[in-house]
Coordinates of C-alpha atoms (C1' of nucleotides) in Angstrom, one line a residue:
Chain A
X250 CA -10.3 9.1 -35.4
X251 CA -6.7 9.3 -36.2
X252 CA -5.8 12.6 -34.6
X253 CA -7.3 13.7 -31.3
X254 CA -4.5 13.6 -28.7
X255 CA -5.3 16.9 -27.0
X256 CA -7.4 16.5 -24.0
X257 CA -8.6 20.0 -24.3
X258 CA -9.9 19.5 -27.7
X259 CA -11.3 16.1 -27.2
X260 CA -13.0 16.8 -23.8
X261 CA -16.7 16.8 -23.9
X262 CA -18.9 19.3 -21.9
X263 CA -21.8 18.7 -19.7
X264 CA -20.6 16.0 -17.4
X265 CA -22.2 16.0 -13.9
X266 CA -19.5 15.8 -11.3
X267 CA -20.2 15.2 -7.7
X268 CA -18.3 14.3 -4.6
X269 CA -19.3 11.7 -2.0
X270 CA -17.6 12.0 1.3
X271 CA -17.5 8.8 3.4
X272 CA -16.7 9.7 7.0
X273 CA -15.5 6.9 9.2
X274 CA -15.2 6.5 12.9
X275 CA -14.6 3.6 15.2
X276 CA -17.6 2.3 17.0
X277 CA -16.9 -0.6 19.3
X278 CA -15.3 -3.1 17.3
X279 CA -16.7 -1.9 13.9
X280 CA -16.3 1.0 11.6
X281 CA -19.3 3.5 11.4
X282 CA -20.2 5.8 8.5
X283 CA -21.9 9.2 8.8
X284 CA -25.1 9.5 6.8
X285 CA -27.4 12.5 6.4
X286 CA -31.1 12.6 5.9
X287 CA -31.8 12.3 2.2
X288 CA -33.9 14.9 0.5
X289 CA -37.6 13.6 0.6
X290 CA -37.9 11.3 -2.5
X291 CA -36.8 13.6 -5.2
X292 CA -35.7 10.7 -7.4
X293 CA -38.1 8.1 -8.9
X294 CA -39.1 5.5 -6.3
X295 CA -40.8 7.0 -3.5
X296 CA -39.8 6.2 0.2
X297 CA -36.4 4.6 -0.6
X298 CA -33.0 6.0 0.2
X299 CA -33.9 7.8 3.4
X300 CA -30.3 8.3 4.2
X301 CA -27.4 9.4 1.9
X302 CA -23.8 10.1 2.1
X303 CA -22.7 13.8 2.5
X304 CA -22.4 14.8 -1.1
X305 CA -22.3 17.9 -3.4
X306 CA -20.8 19.2 -6.5
X307 CA -17.6 21.2 -6.4
X308 CA -18.2 24.9 -6.7
X309 CA -16.5 27.2 -9.2
X310 CA -12.9 28.0 -8.2
X311 CA -12.9 25.2 -5.6
X312 CA -10.5 22.4 -5.8
X313 CA -11.7 18.9 -5.2
X314 CA -9.9 18.6 -2.0
X315 CA -11.5 21.9 -0.8
X316 CA -14.9 20.8 -1.8
X317 CA -14.5 17.5 0.0
X318 CA -13.5 19.3 3.1
X319 CA -16.4 21.7 2.8
X320 CA -18.9 18.8 2.5
X321 CA -17.4 17.0 5.3
X322 CA -17.7 20.2 7.5
X323 CA -21.3 20.7 6.5
X324 CA -22.2 17.2 7.5
X325 CA -20.1 16.7 10.6
X326 CA -19.6 20.1 12.0
X327 CA -15.8 20.3 11.9
X328 CA -13.1 19.1 9.8
X329 CA -12.1 15.4 9.9
X330 CA -8.7 14.4 11.1
X331 CA -7.8 13.0 7.7
X332 CA -9.5 13.4 4.3
X333 CA -8.3 11.6 1.2
X334 CA -9.6 10.8 -2.2
X335 CA -10.4 7.2 -2.8
X336 CA -11.2 7.4 -6.5
X337 CA -13.6 8.4 -9.2
X338 CA -16.6 6.2 -10.2
X339 CA -18.8 6.2 -13.1
X340 CA -19.0 7.7 -16.5
X341 CA -21.6 6.2 -18.8
X342 CA -25.1 7.6 -19.0
X343 CA -27.4 6.7 -16.2
X344 CA -30.8 7.7 -14.9
X345 CA -31.3 9.4 -18.2
X346 CA -29.4 12.5 -16.8
X347 CA -26.4 12.3 -19.0
X348 CA -23.0 11.0 -17.9
X349 CA -22.2 11.3 -14.2
X350 CA -18.9 11.1 -12.4
X351 CA -18.7 10.7 -8.7
X352 CA -15.5 11.3 -6.9
X353 CA -15.4 9.5 -3.6
X354 CA -13.5 10.7 -0.6
X355 CA -13.0 9.1 2.7
X356 CA -12.4 10.9 5.9
X357 CA -11.6 9.9 9.5
X358 CA -13.1 11.2 12.8
X359 CA -11.7 10.3 16.1
X360 CA -13.7 7.7 18.0
X361 CA -16.2 9.2 20.4
X362 CA -16.2 12.7 18.8
X363 CA -19.9 13.7 19.2
X364 CA -21.4 16.6 17.5
X365 CA -23.0 15.9 14.0
X366 CA -24.9 18.7 12.3
X367 CA -28.3 18.6 10.6
X368 CA -29.5 15.3 11.9
X369 CA -26.6 13.4 10.4
X370 CA -25.9 10.2 12.3
X371 CA -23.5 7.3 12.4
X372 CA -24.3 3.8 11.1
X373 CA -22.2 0.8 11.7
X374 CA -20.9 -0.8 8.6
X375 CA -23.0 -3.9 9.3
X376 CA -26.2 -2.0 9.6
X377 CA -26.1 0.5 6.8
X378 CA -29.5 1.6 5.6
X379 CA -30.1 1.2 1.8
X380 CA -28.2 3.6 -0.3
X381 CA -28.3 4.3 -3.9
X382 CA -26.1 2.1 -6.1
X383 CA -23.6 4.8 -6.7
X384 CA -23.2 5.7 -3.1
X385 CA -22.9 2.1 -2.1
X386 CA -20.0 2.0 -4.5
X387 CA -18.5 5.0 -2.9
X388 CA -18.7 3.4 0.5
X389 CA -17.0 0.2 -0.9
X390 CA -14.2 2.3 -2.6
X391 CA -13.7 4.3 0.6
X392 CA -13.4 1.1 2.7
X393 CA -10.9 -0.4 0.2
X394 CA -8.8 2.7 -0.1
X395 CA -8.6 3.2 3.6
X396 CA -7.7 -0.4 4.2
X397 CA -5.0 -0.3 1.5
X398 CA -3.5 2.8 3.2
X399 CA -3.4 1.5 6.8
X400 CA 0.3 0.9 6.7
X401 CA 1.3 3.8 4.7
X402 CA -0.7 6.5 6.5
X403 CA -1.4 7.1 10.2
X404 CA -5.0 5.9 9.6
X405 CA -5.3 4.2 12.9
X406 CA -4.1 7.3 14.9
X407 CA -6.6 9.5 13.1
X408 CA -9.4 7.4 14.4
X409 CA -8.3 8.1 17.9
X410 CA -8.2 11.3 19.9
X411 CA -4.9 13.0 20.6
X412 CA -4.2 11.0 23.7
X413 CA -4.9 7.3 23.8
X414 CA -3.9 4.1 25.4
X415 CA -2.0 1.4 23.6
X416 CA -4.9 -1.1 24.0
X417 CA -7.1 1.5 22.3
X418 CA -4.6 1.7 19.4
X419 CA -4.4 -2.1 19.1
X420 CA -8.1 -2.4 19.1
X421 CA -8.3 0.1 16.1
X422 CA -5.7 -1.8 14.2
X423 CA -7.6 -5.1 14.9
X424 CA -10.8 -3.4 13.7
X425 CA -9.1 -2.2 10.5
X426 CA -7.3 -5.4 9.7
X427 CA -10.0 -7.7 10.9
X428 CA -7.8 -10.0 12.9
X429 CA -6.3 -10.3 16.3
X430 CA -2.8 -9.0 17.0
X431 CA -0.3 -10.2 19.4
X432 CA 0.0 -7.6 22.3
X433 CA 3.7 -8.0 23.1
X434 CA 4.8 -7.8 19.4
X435 CA 2.5 -4.9 18.7
X436 CA 4.0 -2.9 21.5
X437 CA 7.6 -3.9 20.7
X438 CA 7.4 -2.8 17.1
X439 CA 5.4 0.3 17.9
X440 CA 8.0 1.4 20.4
X441 CA 10.8 0.6 18.1
X442 CA 9.2 2.7 15.4
X443 CA 9.1 5.7 17.7
X444 CA 5.7 6.5 16.4
X445 CA 4.2 7.2 19.8
X446 CA 5.4 9.1 22.8
X447 CA 4.3 8.6 26.4
X448 CA 2.5 11.3 28.2
X449 CA 2.6 11.4 32.0
X450 CA -1.1 10.8 32.2
X451 CA -2.8 7.6 33.0
X452 CA -6.4 6.5 32.5
X453 CA -8.3 4.3 34.8
X454 CA -11.2 2.8 32.9
X455 CA -13.4 0.6 35.0
X456 CA -11.6 -2.4 36.5
X457 CA -8.0 -3.3 36.0
X458 CA -4.8 -1.4 36.1
X459 CA -4.8 2.2 34.6
X460 CA -3.2 2.5 31.2
X461 CA -0.7 5.1 30.3
X462 CA -1.7 7.6 27.7
X463 CA 0.4 8.2 24.6
X464 CA 0.2 10.6 21.7
X465 CA 1.1 10.2 18.1
X466 CA 4.6 11.3 17.2
X467 CA 4.9 11.9 13.5
X468 CA 7.9 10.1 12.2
X469 CA 10.8 12.4 11.6
X470 CA 12.9 10.3 9.4
X471 CA 11.5 7.3 7.5
X472 CA 13.2 4.2 8.8
X473 CA 15.1 2.0 6.3
X474 CA 12.5 -0.5 4.8
X475 CA 13.3 -4.1 4.9
X476 CA 12.8 -6.7 2.2
X477 CA 9.7 -7.2 0.0
X478 CA 6.5 -8.5 1.5
X479 CA 5.4 -10.9 -1.2
X480 CA 2.9 -12.3 1.1
X481 CA 0.8 -9.1 1.0
X482 CA 0.4 -9.4 -2.8
X483 CA -2.6 -10.7 -4.7
Chain B
X110 CA -27.5 26.6 2.9
X111 CA -29.1 24.4 5.3
X112 CA -30.6 21.7 3.2
X113 CA -28.9 20.3 0.2
X114 CA -27.8 16.8 1.0
X115 CA -28.8 15.1 -2.3
X116 CA -26.0 14.8 -4.7
X117 CA -28.4 14.7 -7.6
X118 CA -29.9 18.0 -6.7
X119 CA -26.8 19.8 -5.8
X120 CA -24.7 18.6 -8.7
X121 CA -23.8 21.3 -11.2
X122 CA -23.7 20.8 -14.9
X123 CA -21.0 21.6 -17.4
X124 CA -17.9 20.3 -15.9
X125 CA -15.3 19.2 -18.4
X126 CA -14.1 15.7 -17.6
X127 CA -11.0 14.1 -19.3
X128 CA -9.0 11.1 -18.6
X129 CA -5.1 11.1 -18.7
X130 CA -3.5 7.7 -19.1
X131 CA 0.1 7.3 -18.0
X132 CA 1.5 4.3 -19.5
X133 CA 4.7 3.0 -17.9
X134 CA 7.3 0.5 -19.0
X135 CA 10.7 -0.3 -17.7
X136 CA 13.6 0.9 -19.6
X137 CA 17.0 -0.1 -18.3
X138 CA 17.0 1.1 -14.8
X139 CA 14.3 3.6 -15.1
X140 CA 10.6 4.0 -15.8
X141 CA 9.6 5.3 -19.1
X142 CA 6.2 7.0 -20.0
X143 CA 4.4 6.9 -23.3
X144 CA 3.7 10.3 -24.8
X145 CA 1.9 11.2 -28.1
X146 CA 2.5 14.1 -30.3
X147 CA 0.4 17.0 -29.1
X148 CA -2.0 18.7 -31.4
X149 CA -0.2 21.7 -33.0
X150 CA -0.4 24.6 -30.5
X151 CA -4.2 24.8 -30.0
X152 CA -3.7 26.3 -26.6
X153 CA -2.2 29.7 -25.9
X154 CA 1.5 29.7 -26.0
X155 CA 2.8 28.7 -29.4
X156 CA 5.5 25.9 -29.7
X157 CA 5.1 24.6 -26.2
X158 CA 4.0 21.2 -25.1
X159 CA 4.9 19.2 -28.3
X160 CA 4.2 16.0 -26.4
X161 CA 1.2 15.0 -24.3
X162 CA -0.2 12.1 -22.4
X163 CA -2.8 10.0 -24.1
X164 CA -6.0 11.7 -23.1
X165 CA -9.6 12.0 -24.0
X166 CA -13.1 12.5 -22.6
X167 CA -15.2 9.5 -21.7
X168 CA -17.8 8.9 -24.3
X169 CA -21.5 8.5 -23.5
X170 CA -22.3 5.0 -22.2
X171 CA -18.7 4.3 -21.5
X172 CA -17.4 3.6 -18.1
X173 CA -14.3 5.4 -16.9
X174 CA -12.3 2.1 -16.9
X175 CA -13.6 1.4 -20.4
X176 CA -12.5 4.9 -21.6
X177 CA -9.1 4.5 -20.0
X178 CA -8.6 1.2 -21.8
X179 CA -9.7 2.8 -25.2
X180 CA -7.3 5.6 -24.7
X181 CA -4.5 3.3 -23.9
X182 CA -5.2 1.2 -26.9
X183 CA -5.3 4.1 -29.2
X184 CA -1.9 5.3 -28.1
X185 CA -0.1 2.0 -27.6
X186 CA -1.7 -0.3 -30.0
X187 CA -3.0 -2.9 -27.6
X188 CA -4.2 -3.3 -24.1
X189 CA -1.7 -2.7 -21.2
X190 CA -1.1 -5.5 -18.9
X191 CA -2.6 -3.6 -16.1
X192 CA -4.7 -0.4 -16.0
X193 CA -5.8 1.3 -12.8
X194 CA -7.1 4.6 -11.7
X195 CA -4.7 6.8 -9.7
X196 CA -7.2 9.6 -8.9
X197 CA -9.0 12.7 -9.9
X198 CA -7.3 16.0 -10.1
X199 CA -8.8 19.4 -10.5
X200 CA -11.9 21.3 -9.9
X201 CA -11.7 25.0 -9.8
X202 CA -11.9 27.1 -12.9
X203 CA -8.7 27.3 -15.0
X204 CA -7.9 28.5 -18.5
X205 CA -11.1 30.4 -18.5
X206 CA -12.8 27.3 -19.7
X207 CA -14.9 26.5 -16.8
X208 CA -14.1 23.8 -14.1
X209 CA -12.1 20.9 -15.3
X210 CA -11.6 17.6 -13.7
X211 CA -9.0 15.2 -14.9
X212 CA -9.1 11.5 -13.9
X213 CA -5.6 10.0 -14.2
X214 CA -5.0 6.4 -14.8
X215 CA -1.7 4.5 -14.8
X216 CA -1.1 1.4 -17.1
X217 CA 1.7 -1.0 -17.3
X218 CA 3.4 -2.5 -20.4
X219 CA 5.9 -5.3 -20.4
X220 CA 9.5 -4.2 -20.9
X221 CA 10.6 -4.5 -24.4
X222 CA 7.1 -4.5 -25.9
X223 CA 7.6 -2.6 -29.1
X224 CA 4.8 -1.3 -31.2
X225 CA 3.3 2.1 -30.4
X226 CA 0.9 3.7 -32.7
X227 CA 0.6 7.2 -34.3
X228 CA 4.1 8.4 -33.5
X229 CA 3.8 7.9 -29.8
X230 CA 7.1 7.2 -28.1
X231 CA 8.6 6.4 -24.8
X232 CA 10.4 8.9 -22.6
X233 CA 12.4 8.0 -19.6
X234 CA 11.2 9.7 -16.4
X235 CA 14.3 11.8 -16.0
X236 CA 13.9 13.1 -19.6
X237 CA 10.3 14.0 -19.8
X238 CA 9.6 16.9 -22.3
X239 CA 7.7 19.7 -20.9
X240 CA 4.0 18.9 -20.3
X241 CA 1.1 21.1 -19.3
X242 CA 0.7 21.7 -15.6
X243 CA -2.2 19.3 -15.3
X244 CA -0.6 16.5 -17.2
X245 CA 2.5 16.8 -15.1
X246 CA 0.2 16.4 -12.0
X247 CA -1.2 13.3 -13.7
X248 CA 2.2 11.7 -14.2
X249 CA 3.1 12.5 -10.5
X250 CA -0.1 11.0 -9.3
X251 CA 0.4 7.9 -11.4
X252 CA 3.9 7.4 -10.1
X253 CA 2.8 7.8 -6.5
X254 CA -0.2 5.5 -7.0
X255 CA 1.9 2.9 -8.6
X256 CA 4.5 3.0 -6.0
X257 CA 2.0 2.7 -3.3
X258 CA 0.6 -0.4 -4.7
X259 CA 3.8 -2.2 -5.4
X260 CA 3.2 -4.6 -2.6
X261 CA -0.5 -5.0 -2.9
X262 CA -0.7 -5.7 -6.6
X263 CA 1.6 -7.7 -9.0
X264 CA 2.9 -4.5 -10.4
X265 CA 6.4 -5.8 -11.0
X266 CA 5.2 -8.9 -12.8
X267 CA 3.0 -6.7 -15.2
X268 CA 6.2 -4.8 -16.2
X269 CA 7.8 -8.0 -17.4
X270 CA 6.9 -10.5 -20.2
X271 CA 5.2 -13.7 -19.3
X272 CA 8.5 -15.6 -18.7
X273 CA 11.3 -13.7 -17.0
X274 CA 14.4 -14.5 -14.9
X275 CA 14.6 -13.8 -11.2
X276 CA 17.3 -11.3 -11.8
X277 CA 15.0 -9.4 -14.1
X278 CA 12.3 -9.4 -11.5
X279 CA 14.6 -8.2 -8.9
X280 CA 15.8 -5.4 -11.2
X281 CA 12.2 -4.3 -11.6
X282 CA 11.6 -4.3 -7.9
X283 CA 14.8 -2.2 -7.4
X284 CA 13.7 0.2 -10.1
X285 CA 10.3 0.6 -8.5
X286 CA 11.5 1.0 -4.9
X287 CA 14.6 2.9 -5.7
X288 CA 17.0 0.8 -3.6
X289 CA 19.1 -2.3 -4.0
X290 CA 17.7 -5.6 -2.8
X291 CA 19.5 -8.6 -1.2
X292 CA 19.6 -11.4 -3.7
X293 CA 19.3 -14.3 -1.4
X294 CA 16.6 -12.8 0.8
X295 CA 14.7 -11.7 -2.3
X296 CA 14.7 -15.2 -3.7
X297 CA 13.9 -16.9 -0.5
X298 CA 10.8 -14.9 0.3
X299 CA 9.8 -15.0 -3.3
X300 CA 9.9 -18.8 -3.3
X301 CA 8.2 -19.0 0.0
X302 CA 5.4 -17.0 -1.4
X303 CA 4.9 -19.4 -4.3
X304 CA 4.3 -16.4 -6.5
X305 CA 6.4 -17.7 -9.3
X306 CA 6.7 -21.2 -10.9
X307 CA 9.7 -22.4 -12.8
X308 CA 9.4 -23.1 -16.4
X309 CA 11.9 -25.7 -17.9
X310 CA 13.4 -23.0 -20.1
X311 CA 16.7 -21.2 -19.6
X312 CA 17.9 -18.1 -21.1
X313 CA 21.6 -17.4 -21.9
X314 CA 22.1 -13.8 -22.1
X315 CA 25.7 -12.7 -22.9
X316 CA 28.3 -13.9 -20.5
X317 CA 27.6 -15.8 -17.3
X318 CA 25.6 -18.7 -16.4
X319 CA 22.1 -19.0 -18.1
X320 CA 19.2 -18.2 -15.9
X321 CA 16.0 -20.2 -15.5
X322 CA 12.9 -18.7 -16.7
X323 CA 9.9 -18.3 -14.3
X324 CA 6.4 -17.3 -14.7
X325 CA 3.9 -15.5 -12.5
X326 CA 1.6 -17.7 -10.5
X327 CA -1.3 -15.7 -9.1
X328 CA -1.7 -16.5 -5.5
X329 CA -4.4 -19.0 -4.8
X330 CA -4.9 -18.3 -1.2
X331 CA -3.6 -15.1 0.5
X332 CA -1.1 -16.1 3.2
X333 CA -1.5 -15.1 6.8
X334 CA -0.1 -11.7 7.3
X335 CA 2.3 -11.1 10.1
X336 CA 2.4 -8.2 12.4
X337 CA 2.2 -4.5 11.6
X338 CA 4.8 -2.8 9.7
X339 CA 5.0 0.5 11.5
X340 CA 8.2 1.3 9.8
X341 CA 6.4 1.9 6.5
X342 CA 4.2 4.6 8.0
X343 CA 4.6 8.3 7.4
Chain C
dT79 C1' -8.6 -8.9 52.3
dG80 C1' -8.7 -11.6 48.3
dA81 C1' -10.5 -12.8 43.7
dC82 C1' -10.6 -10.7 39.4
dT83 C1' -9.3 -7.6 35.7
dT84 C1' -6.4 -5.1 32.7
dA85 C1' -1.6 -3.1 31.7
dT86 C1' 3.0 -3.8 31.1
dT87 C1' 7.2 -6.3 30.8
dA88 C1' 10.4 -10.4 30.7
dT89 C1' 11.9 -14.7 28.9
dC90 C1' 12.8 -17.8 25.6
dA91 C1' 12.2 -20.7 21.3
dT92 C1' 11.3 -20.1 16.6
dT93 C1' 11.3 -17.7 12.3
dT94 C1' 13.0 -14.3 9.3
dT95 C1' 16.6 -11.5 7.6
dG96 C1' 21.1 -9.9 5.8
dA97 C1' 26.1 -10.7 5.1
dT98 C1' 29.3 -13.5 3.2
dA99 C1' 31.0 -16.9 0.8
dC100 C1' 30.6 -20.8 -2.0
dT101 C1' 29.4 -23.6 -6.3
dA102 C1' 27.6 -23.8 -11.2
dA103 C1' 27.6 -22.6 -16.0
dT104 C1' 28.5 -19.9 -19.4
dT105 C1' 31.5 -16.2 -22.6
dC106 C1' 35.7 -14.1 -23.7
dG107 C1' 40.6 -13.6 -24.6
dC108 C1' 44.5 -15.9 -25.6
Chain D
dG55 C1' 41.8 -25.8 -24.8
dC56 C1' 42.4 -23.1 -20.7
dG57 C1' 41.9 -19.8 -17.3
dA58 C1' 39.8 -15.2 -16.1
dA59 C1' 35.7 -12.9 -15.8
dT60 C1' 30.7 -12.9 -15.3
dT61 C1' 26.2 -14.0 -14.0
dA62 C1' 23.1 -17.5 -11.6
dG63 C1' 21.9 -20.0 -7.8
dT64 C1' 22.8 -21.9 -2.7
dA65 C1' 24.6 -22.6 1.8
dT66 C1' 25.9 -21.2 6.2
dC67 C1' 25.7 -18.5 10.1
dA68 C1' 24.9 -14.5 13.0
dA69 C1' 21.6 -10.9 14.1
dA70 C1' 17.1 -9.3 14.3
dA71 C1' 12.1 -9.8 14.6
dT72 C1' 8.3 -12.5 16.1
dG73 C1' 5.0 -15.3 18.9
dA74 C1' 3.9 -18.0 23.0
dT75 C1' 3.9 -17.9 27.7
dA76 C1' 4.3 -16.3 32.0
dA77 C1' 5.5 -13.0 35.5
dT78 C1' 4.7 -8.7 37.6
dA79 C1' 2.0 -4.2 38.4
dA80 C1' -1.9 -1.6 39.8
dG81 C1' -6.3 -0.9 40.0
dT82 C1' -11.8 -2.5 40.9
dC83 C1' -15.3 -5.3 43.1
dA84 C1' -17.5 -8.2 46.6

DNA sequence: TGACTTATTATCATTTTGATACTAATTCGC
DNA sequence: GCGAATTAGTATCAAAATGATAATAAGTCA
């Protein structure tokens, strides 16, 4: 096949494209994922897969990002605080249904935000019910993409309500990174970055001294980066 | 529409899916992209778009990653040193052809590697010929994805041949990051990370002292990360 | 009131970074 | 052959960032 460079000419018709939306929220010291009740055993294999990711095909005249937001809204009730694509999975014929491509998105919802629609509910990552192979891949891709973007996007802030304490913020980072952080250093570099601004409110939560509430302050000017972090590589 | 959670049920048929592969190499102090001669004005608008990204639709029973590698091989002649997905673009009806989804990949080719097939040729990023809107988006997505992964993947090393000098490596990083780096610090942290191992070869290149050649040494154990880099955020 | 808990800040030693300058090994012009 | 120019690689040192530890603040609970 010496001469088929044009994508328009070479492209095949009839691929099934669907979007999986993986909504995350923080739940204690773990991430949780929003699942919706699966349609009653439409696929082969009766009672399996009672839960599924919010998912749908993009409609005509709807961008992928718009479709993802619609799917997220349908499942959760309102728009997530962040919604990004984690990647496309698939190709190859499966389930004797022709080639399928799934585009996975991940979204973030502030901790403690209640309302979910249509019987959807949150499952901690360690207690996910069985999902289809493809949806399991979507979840894995979403987790990987989110983790990879933790220090390029304000992921942690989007998992918190508008006002939060610094201990809460640190807990989110510890959850995302899977390791403990040093409190004094955390606050020092946080304040140096001017990413948070103090409110004049304080929250008393059980015992102990009340904590001051902060809000996220989107960076006005990106600060000058320092050297290379070879230690992150690999 | 209160009840369409299953992706299989809701998915629509007939979406056109194609893959764009953006192959990068280093060229002087700039990135270059591999383009192939476009099919003679199949689309509306006569003489435009004489060059195009390597692109094709995935074949049946071929995964997306496999398709991307095939497309890269077809255009470049051999497999790139790294090939990753940068994301899916599209949805929405365009060109009165029904909805189209393009999945963009980026690939890396060591600097100075010659052979390209079928009249493909390298264009510096600053001198890209006009491309279709969609392919332009693929290039932008590829650049963004590659830059975002510079310190999580050995991107810089994949743009160099197996043996390289530390000055060459630094030049690649400077190209990727768009800023000058401090020589002593660069080498210090590089050696501390044990990401390179010295060979016993030296290369004398024009004037000046010959440089020792190094090779990439994939990290055996990820080193303990330090605090959060809030300054990268935003 | 006093023990306990959590928040916040201070102090200080250690580590990492960036600036500068120094040494090493080669080519080029003469 | 010799010195200037050029590039590679190191050393030194001050400044900045980090981590450990502890001190202080402000509440709850018994």
